[in-house]
mmCIF file of C-alpha atoms in Angstrom:
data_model
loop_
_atom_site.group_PDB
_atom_site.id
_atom_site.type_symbol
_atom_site.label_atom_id
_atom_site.label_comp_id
_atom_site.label_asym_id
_atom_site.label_seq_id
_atom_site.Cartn_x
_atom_site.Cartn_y
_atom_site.Cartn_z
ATOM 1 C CA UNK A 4 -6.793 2.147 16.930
ATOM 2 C CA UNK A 5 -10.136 0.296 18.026
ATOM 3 C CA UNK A 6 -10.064 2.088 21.278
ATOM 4 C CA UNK A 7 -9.825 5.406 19.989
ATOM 5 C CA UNK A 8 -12.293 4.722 16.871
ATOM 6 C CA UNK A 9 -14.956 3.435 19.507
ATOM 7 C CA UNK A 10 -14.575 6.600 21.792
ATOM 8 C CA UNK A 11 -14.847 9.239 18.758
ATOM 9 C CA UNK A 12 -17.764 7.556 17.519
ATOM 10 C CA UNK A 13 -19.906 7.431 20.649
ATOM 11 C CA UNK A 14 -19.084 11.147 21.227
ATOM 12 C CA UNK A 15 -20.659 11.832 18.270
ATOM 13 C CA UNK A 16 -17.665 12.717 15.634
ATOM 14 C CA UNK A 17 -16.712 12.178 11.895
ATOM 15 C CA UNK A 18 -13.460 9.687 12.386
ATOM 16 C CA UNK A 19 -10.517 9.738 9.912
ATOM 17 C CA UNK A 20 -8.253 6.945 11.332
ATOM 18 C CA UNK A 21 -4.495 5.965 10.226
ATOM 19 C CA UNK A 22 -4.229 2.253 9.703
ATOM 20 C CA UNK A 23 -5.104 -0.149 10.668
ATOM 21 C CA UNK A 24 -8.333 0.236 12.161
ATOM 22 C CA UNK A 25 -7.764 -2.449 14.677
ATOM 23 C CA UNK A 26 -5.919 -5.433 14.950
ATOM 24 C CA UNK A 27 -8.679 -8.070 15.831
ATOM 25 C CA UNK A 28 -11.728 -9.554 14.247
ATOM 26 C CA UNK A 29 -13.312 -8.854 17.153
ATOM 27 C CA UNK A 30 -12.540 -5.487 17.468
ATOM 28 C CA UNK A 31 -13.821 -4.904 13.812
ATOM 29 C CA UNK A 32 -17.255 -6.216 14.875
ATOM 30 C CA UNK A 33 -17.593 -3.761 17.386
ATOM 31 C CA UNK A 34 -16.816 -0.843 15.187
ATOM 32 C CA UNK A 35 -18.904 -1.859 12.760
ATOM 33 C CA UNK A 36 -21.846 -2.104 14.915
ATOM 34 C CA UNK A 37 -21.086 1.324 16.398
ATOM 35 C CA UNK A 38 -20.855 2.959 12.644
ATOM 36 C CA UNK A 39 -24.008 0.985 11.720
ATOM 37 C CA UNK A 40 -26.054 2.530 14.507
ATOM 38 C CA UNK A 41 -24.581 6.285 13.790
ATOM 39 C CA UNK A 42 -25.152 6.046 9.616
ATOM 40 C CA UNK A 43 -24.870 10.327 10.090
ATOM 41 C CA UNK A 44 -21.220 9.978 11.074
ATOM 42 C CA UNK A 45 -18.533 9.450 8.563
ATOM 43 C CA UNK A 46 -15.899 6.660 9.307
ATOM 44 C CA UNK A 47 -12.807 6.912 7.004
ATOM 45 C CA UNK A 48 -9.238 4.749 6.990
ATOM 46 C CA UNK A 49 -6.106 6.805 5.597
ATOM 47 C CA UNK A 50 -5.704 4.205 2.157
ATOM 48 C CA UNK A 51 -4.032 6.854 0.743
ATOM 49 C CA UNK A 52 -2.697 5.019 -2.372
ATOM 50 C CA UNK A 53 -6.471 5.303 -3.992
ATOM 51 C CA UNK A 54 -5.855 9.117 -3.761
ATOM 52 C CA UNK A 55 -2.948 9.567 -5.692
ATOM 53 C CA UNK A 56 -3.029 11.719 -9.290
ATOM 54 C CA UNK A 57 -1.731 8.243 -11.093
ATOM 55 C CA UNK A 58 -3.592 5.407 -9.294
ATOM 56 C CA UNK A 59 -6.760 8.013 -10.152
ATOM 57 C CA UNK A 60 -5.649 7.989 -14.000
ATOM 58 C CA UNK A 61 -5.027 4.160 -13.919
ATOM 59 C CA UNK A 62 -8.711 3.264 -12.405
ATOM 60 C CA UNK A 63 -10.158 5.725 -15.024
ATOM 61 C CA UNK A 64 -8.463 3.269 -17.908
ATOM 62 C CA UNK A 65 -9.466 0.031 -15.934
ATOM 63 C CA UNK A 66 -13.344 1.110 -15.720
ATOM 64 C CA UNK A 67 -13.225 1.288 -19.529
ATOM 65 C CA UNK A 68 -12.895 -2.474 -19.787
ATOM 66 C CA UNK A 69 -15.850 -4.945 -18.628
ATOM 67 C CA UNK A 70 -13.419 -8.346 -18.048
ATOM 68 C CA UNK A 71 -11.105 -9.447 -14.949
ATOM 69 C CA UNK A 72 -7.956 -8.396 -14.748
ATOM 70 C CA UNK A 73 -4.644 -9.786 -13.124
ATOM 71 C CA UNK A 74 -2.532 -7.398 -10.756
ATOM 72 C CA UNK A 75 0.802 -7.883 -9.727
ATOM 73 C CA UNK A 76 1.947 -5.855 -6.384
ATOM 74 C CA UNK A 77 5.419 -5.684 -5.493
ATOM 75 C CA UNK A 78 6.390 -4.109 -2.291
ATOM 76 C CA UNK A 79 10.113 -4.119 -2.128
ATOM 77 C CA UNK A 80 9.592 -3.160 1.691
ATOM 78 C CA UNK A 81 12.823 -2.948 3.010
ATOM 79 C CA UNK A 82 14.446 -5.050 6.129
ATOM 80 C CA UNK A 83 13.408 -4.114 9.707
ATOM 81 C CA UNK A 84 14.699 -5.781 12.487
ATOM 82 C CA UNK A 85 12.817 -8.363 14.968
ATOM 83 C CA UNK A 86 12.398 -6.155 17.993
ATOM 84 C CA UNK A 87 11.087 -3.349 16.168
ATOM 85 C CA UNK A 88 7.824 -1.948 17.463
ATOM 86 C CA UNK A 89 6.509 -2.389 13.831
ATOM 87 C CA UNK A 90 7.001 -6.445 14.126
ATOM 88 C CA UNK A 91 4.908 -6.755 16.836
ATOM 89 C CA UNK A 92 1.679 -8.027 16.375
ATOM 90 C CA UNK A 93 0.216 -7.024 19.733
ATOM 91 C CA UNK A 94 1.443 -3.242 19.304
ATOM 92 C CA UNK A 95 0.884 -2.239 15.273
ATOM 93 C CA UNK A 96 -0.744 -5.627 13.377
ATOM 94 C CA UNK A 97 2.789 -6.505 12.168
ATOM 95 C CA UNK A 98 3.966 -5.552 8.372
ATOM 96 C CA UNK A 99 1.214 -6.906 6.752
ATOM 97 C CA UNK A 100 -1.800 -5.456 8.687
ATOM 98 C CA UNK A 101 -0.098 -2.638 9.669
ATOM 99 C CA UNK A 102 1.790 -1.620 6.324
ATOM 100 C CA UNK A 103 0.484 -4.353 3.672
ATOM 101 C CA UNK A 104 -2.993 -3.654 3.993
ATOM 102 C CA UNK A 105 -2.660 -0.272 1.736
ATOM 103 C CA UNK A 106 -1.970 -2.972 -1.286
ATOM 104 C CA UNK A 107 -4.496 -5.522 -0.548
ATOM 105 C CA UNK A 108 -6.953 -1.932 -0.445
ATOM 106 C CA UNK A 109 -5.534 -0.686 -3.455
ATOM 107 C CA UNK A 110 -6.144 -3.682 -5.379
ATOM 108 C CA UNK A 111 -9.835 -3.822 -3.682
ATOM 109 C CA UNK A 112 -10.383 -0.421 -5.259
ATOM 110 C CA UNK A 113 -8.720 -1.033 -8.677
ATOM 111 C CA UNK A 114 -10.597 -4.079 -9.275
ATOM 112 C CA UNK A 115 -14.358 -2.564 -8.027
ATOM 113 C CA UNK A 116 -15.165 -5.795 -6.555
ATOM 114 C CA UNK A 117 -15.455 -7.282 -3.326
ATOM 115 C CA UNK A 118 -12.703 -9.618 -2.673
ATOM 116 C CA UNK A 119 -14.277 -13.260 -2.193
ATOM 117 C CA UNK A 120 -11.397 -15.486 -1.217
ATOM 118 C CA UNK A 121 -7.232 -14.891 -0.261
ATOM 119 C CA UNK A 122 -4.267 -17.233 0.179
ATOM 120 C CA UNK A 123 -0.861 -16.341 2.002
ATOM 121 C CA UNK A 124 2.433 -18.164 2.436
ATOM 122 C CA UNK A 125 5.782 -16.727 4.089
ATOM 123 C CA UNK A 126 9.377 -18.009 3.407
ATOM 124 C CA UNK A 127 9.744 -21.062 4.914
ATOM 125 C CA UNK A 128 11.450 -21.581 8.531
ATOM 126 C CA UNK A 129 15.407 -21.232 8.306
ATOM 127 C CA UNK A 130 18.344 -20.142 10.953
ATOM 128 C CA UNK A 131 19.516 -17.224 8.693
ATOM 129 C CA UNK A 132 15.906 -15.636 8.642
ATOM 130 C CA UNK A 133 14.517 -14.113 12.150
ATOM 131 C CA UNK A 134 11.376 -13.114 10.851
ATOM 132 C CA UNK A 135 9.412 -14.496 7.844
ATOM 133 C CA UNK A 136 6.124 -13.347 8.108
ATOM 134 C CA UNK A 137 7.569 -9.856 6.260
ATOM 135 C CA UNK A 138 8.344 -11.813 3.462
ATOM 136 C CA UNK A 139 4.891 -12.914 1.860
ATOM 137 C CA UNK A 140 3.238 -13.603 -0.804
ATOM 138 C CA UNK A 141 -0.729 -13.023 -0.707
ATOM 139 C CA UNK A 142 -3.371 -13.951 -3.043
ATOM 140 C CA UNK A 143 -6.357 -12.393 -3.913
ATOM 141 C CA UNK A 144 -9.703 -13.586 -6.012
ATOM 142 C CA UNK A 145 -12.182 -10.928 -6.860
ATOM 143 C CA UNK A 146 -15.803 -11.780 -7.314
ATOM 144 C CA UNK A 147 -15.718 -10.068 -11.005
ATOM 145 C CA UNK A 148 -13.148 -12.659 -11.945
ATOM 146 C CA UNK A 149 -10.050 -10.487 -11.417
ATOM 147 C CA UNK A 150 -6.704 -11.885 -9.532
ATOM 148 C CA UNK A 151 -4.320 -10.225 -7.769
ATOM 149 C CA UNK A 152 -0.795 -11.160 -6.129
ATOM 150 C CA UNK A 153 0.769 -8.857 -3.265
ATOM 151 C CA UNK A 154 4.597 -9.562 -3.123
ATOM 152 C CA UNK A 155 5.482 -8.232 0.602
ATOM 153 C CA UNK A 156 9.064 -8.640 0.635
ATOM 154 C CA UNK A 157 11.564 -7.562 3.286
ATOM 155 C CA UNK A 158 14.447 -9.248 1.816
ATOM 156 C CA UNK A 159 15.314 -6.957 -1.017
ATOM 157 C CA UNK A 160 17.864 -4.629 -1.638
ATOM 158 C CA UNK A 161 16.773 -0.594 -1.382
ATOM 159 C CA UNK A 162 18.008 0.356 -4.702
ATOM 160 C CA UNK A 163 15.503 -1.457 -5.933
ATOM 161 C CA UNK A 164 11.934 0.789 -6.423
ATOM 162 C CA UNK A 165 9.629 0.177 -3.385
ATOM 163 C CA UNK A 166 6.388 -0.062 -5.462
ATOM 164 C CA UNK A 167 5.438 -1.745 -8.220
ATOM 165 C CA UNK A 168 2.469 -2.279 -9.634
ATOM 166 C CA UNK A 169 1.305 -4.386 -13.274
ATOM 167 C CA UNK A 170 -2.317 -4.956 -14.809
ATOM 168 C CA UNK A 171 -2.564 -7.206 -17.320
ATOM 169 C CA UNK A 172 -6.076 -6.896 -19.146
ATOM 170 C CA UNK A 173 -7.495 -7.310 -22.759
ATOM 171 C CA UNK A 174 -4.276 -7.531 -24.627
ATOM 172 C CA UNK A 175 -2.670 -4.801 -22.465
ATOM 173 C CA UNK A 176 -0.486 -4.393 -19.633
ATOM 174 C CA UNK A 177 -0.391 -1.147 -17.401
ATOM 175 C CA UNK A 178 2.368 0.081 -15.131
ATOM 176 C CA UNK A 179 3.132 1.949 -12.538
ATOM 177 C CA UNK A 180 6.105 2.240 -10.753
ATOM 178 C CA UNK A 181 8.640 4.485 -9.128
ATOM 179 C CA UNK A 182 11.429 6.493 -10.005
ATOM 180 C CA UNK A 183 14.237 6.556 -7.661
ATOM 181 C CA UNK A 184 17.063 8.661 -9.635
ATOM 182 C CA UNK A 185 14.595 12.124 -8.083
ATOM 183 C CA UNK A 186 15.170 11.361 -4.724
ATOM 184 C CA UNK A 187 18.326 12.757 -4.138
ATOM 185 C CA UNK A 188 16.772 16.179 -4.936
ATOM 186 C CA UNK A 189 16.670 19.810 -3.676
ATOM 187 C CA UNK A 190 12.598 18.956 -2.697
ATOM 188 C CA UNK A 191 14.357 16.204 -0.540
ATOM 189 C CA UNK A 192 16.798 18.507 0.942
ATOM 190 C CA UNK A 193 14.362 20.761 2.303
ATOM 191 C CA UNK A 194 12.296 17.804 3.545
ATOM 192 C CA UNK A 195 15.366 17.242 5.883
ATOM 193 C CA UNK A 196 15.327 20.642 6.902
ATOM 194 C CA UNK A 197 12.025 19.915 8.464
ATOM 195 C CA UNK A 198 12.915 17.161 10.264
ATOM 196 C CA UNK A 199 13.920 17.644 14.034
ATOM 197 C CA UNK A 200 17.133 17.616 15.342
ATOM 198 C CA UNK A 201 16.551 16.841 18.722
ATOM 199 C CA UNK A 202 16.293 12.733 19.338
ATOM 200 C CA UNK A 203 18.281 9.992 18.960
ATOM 201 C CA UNK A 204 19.831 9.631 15.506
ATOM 202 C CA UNK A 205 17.142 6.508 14.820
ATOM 203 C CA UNK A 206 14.364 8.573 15.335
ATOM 204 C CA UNK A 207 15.629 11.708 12.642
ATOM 205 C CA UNK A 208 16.691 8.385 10.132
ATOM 206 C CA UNK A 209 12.860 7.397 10.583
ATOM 207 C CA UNK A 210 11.608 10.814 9.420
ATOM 208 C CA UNK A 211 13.842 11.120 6.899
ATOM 209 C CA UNK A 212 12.755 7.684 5.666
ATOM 210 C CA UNK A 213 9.177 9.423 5.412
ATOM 211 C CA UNK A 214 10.058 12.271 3.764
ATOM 212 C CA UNK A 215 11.895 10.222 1.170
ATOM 213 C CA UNK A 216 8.781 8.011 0.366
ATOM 214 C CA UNK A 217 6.265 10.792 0.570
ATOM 215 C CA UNK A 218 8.480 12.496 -2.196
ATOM 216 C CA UNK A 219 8.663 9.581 -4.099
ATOM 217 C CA UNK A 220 4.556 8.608 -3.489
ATOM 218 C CA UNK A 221 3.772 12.614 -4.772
ATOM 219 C CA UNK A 222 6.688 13.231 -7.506
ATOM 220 C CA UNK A 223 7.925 10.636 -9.167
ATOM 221 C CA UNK A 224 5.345 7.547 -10.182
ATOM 222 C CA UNK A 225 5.237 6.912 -13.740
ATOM 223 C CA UNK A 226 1.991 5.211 -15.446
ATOM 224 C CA UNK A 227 3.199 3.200 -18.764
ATOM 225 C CA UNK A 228 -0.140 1.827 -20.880
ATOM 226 C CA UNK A 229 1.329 -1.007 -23.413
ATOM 227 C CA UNK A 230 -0.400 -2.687 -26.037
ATOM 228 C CA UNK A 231 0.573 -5.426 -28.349
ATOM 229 C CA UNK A 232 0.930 -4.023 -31.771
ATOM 230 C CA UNK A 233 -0.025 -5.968 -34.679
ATOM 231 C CA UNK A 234 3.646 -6.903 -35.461
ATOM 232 C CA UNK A 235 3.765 -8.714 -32.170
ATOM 233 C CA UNK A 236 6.172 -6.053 -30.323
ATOM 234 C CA UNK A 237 4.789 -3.842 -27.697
ATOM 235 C CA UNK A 238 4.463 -0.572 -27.848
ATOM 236 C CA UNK A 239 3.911 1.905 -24.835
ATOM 237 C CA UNK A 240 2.677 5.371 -24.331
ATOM 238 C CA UNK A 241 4.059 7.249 -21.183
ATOM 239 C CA UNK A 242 1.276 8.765 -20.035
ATOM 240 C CA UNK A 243 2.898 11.125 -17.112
#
């Protein structure tokens, strides 16, 4: 969305931009220059996942404790085949800058601190697998100390949650993850009503796909806080 971003910004208008921003180092220096010169103009990227009601309640129990902190990201992210606009890295960044970036941001946000260096391997090369880079693993090292792993993976089954996330900090481990057994819901049902029925079949699949993960992103996340009791078995506290 460079192109667009650029435009707005030089005719003088507050930006909110889907991700990702752009798809080239290059591209990012420009905008960055542009915002720099017009500090009155607000420049925002649509990293939703910092905004929702549990991610919220899980940074407010993070601040509370001055150490690092290891995150585990799971992203059970569903297969997509190899001549899908998504998997082209000249047209939307490919999965990972055009989907996996919301992790890498929401970790960025958890942890507070600027991320100062990142490692990332794909499955290895084999006949049976057309595209790899979808199936990543990513590191991250936080200048506070904190790690964090993203687990991109495309080669999961969908009955499986879509999101997971873990924090492991002083003697505690914090959860969040999804509940699938809501989605098959009335609230779902009338998500489909909304959904056009003109287009191919793909296209209506595709929105129903959205509506699906925005009711599972809004409804039904679950934030477990467990602590090692002094017995040595956990104990956990659902908090919503």
């Amino acid at each position: 969305h460079a192109a667009q971003v650029l435009d707005a910004l030089r005719a003088g208008k507050h930006v909110f931009c889907e991700k990702p921003l752009c798809l080239a180092l290059d591209e990012l220096a420009e905008i960055e220059a542009e915002k720099a010169a017009r500090p009155e103009q607000q420049l925002m990227i649509g990293f939703n996942r910092r905004f929702a009601p549990h991610i919220v309640q899980m940074k407010g129990l993070l601040d509370k404790i001055d150490q690092p902190k290891t995150f585990i990201m799971t992203i059970n992210a569903g297969d997509i085949p190899a001549d899908h606009w998504a998997q082209d890295p000249e047209v939307g960044g490919g999965r990972i800058v055009g989907e996996g970036c919301h992790f890498i941001d929401l970790l960025r946000h958890l942890v507070g601190a600027p991320i100062v260096a990142h490692h990332a391997v794909s499955l290895g090369e084999h006949p049976a697998i057309a595209i790899r880079e979808d199936k990543a693993v990513i590191t991250l090292q936080f200048a506070d100390g904190s790690i964090g792993v993203v687990n991109y993976l495309a080669n999961g089954h969908s009955s499986v949650a879509k999101e997971r996330l873990e924090v492991f900090a002083a003697g505690r481990v914090l959860q969040l993850k999804e509940d699938l057994g809501l989605l098959d819901d009335p609230m779902l049902d009338a998500a489909r009503e909304l959904i056009p029925t003109v287009g191919q079949p793909s296209d209506r699949e595709v929105a129903a796909s959205i509506a699906r993960e925005s009711l599972v992103l809004l409804r039904n996340r679950k934030v477990l806080w467990e602590s090692t009791g002094g017995n040595g078995y956990g104990t956990g506290e659902v908090l919503s």
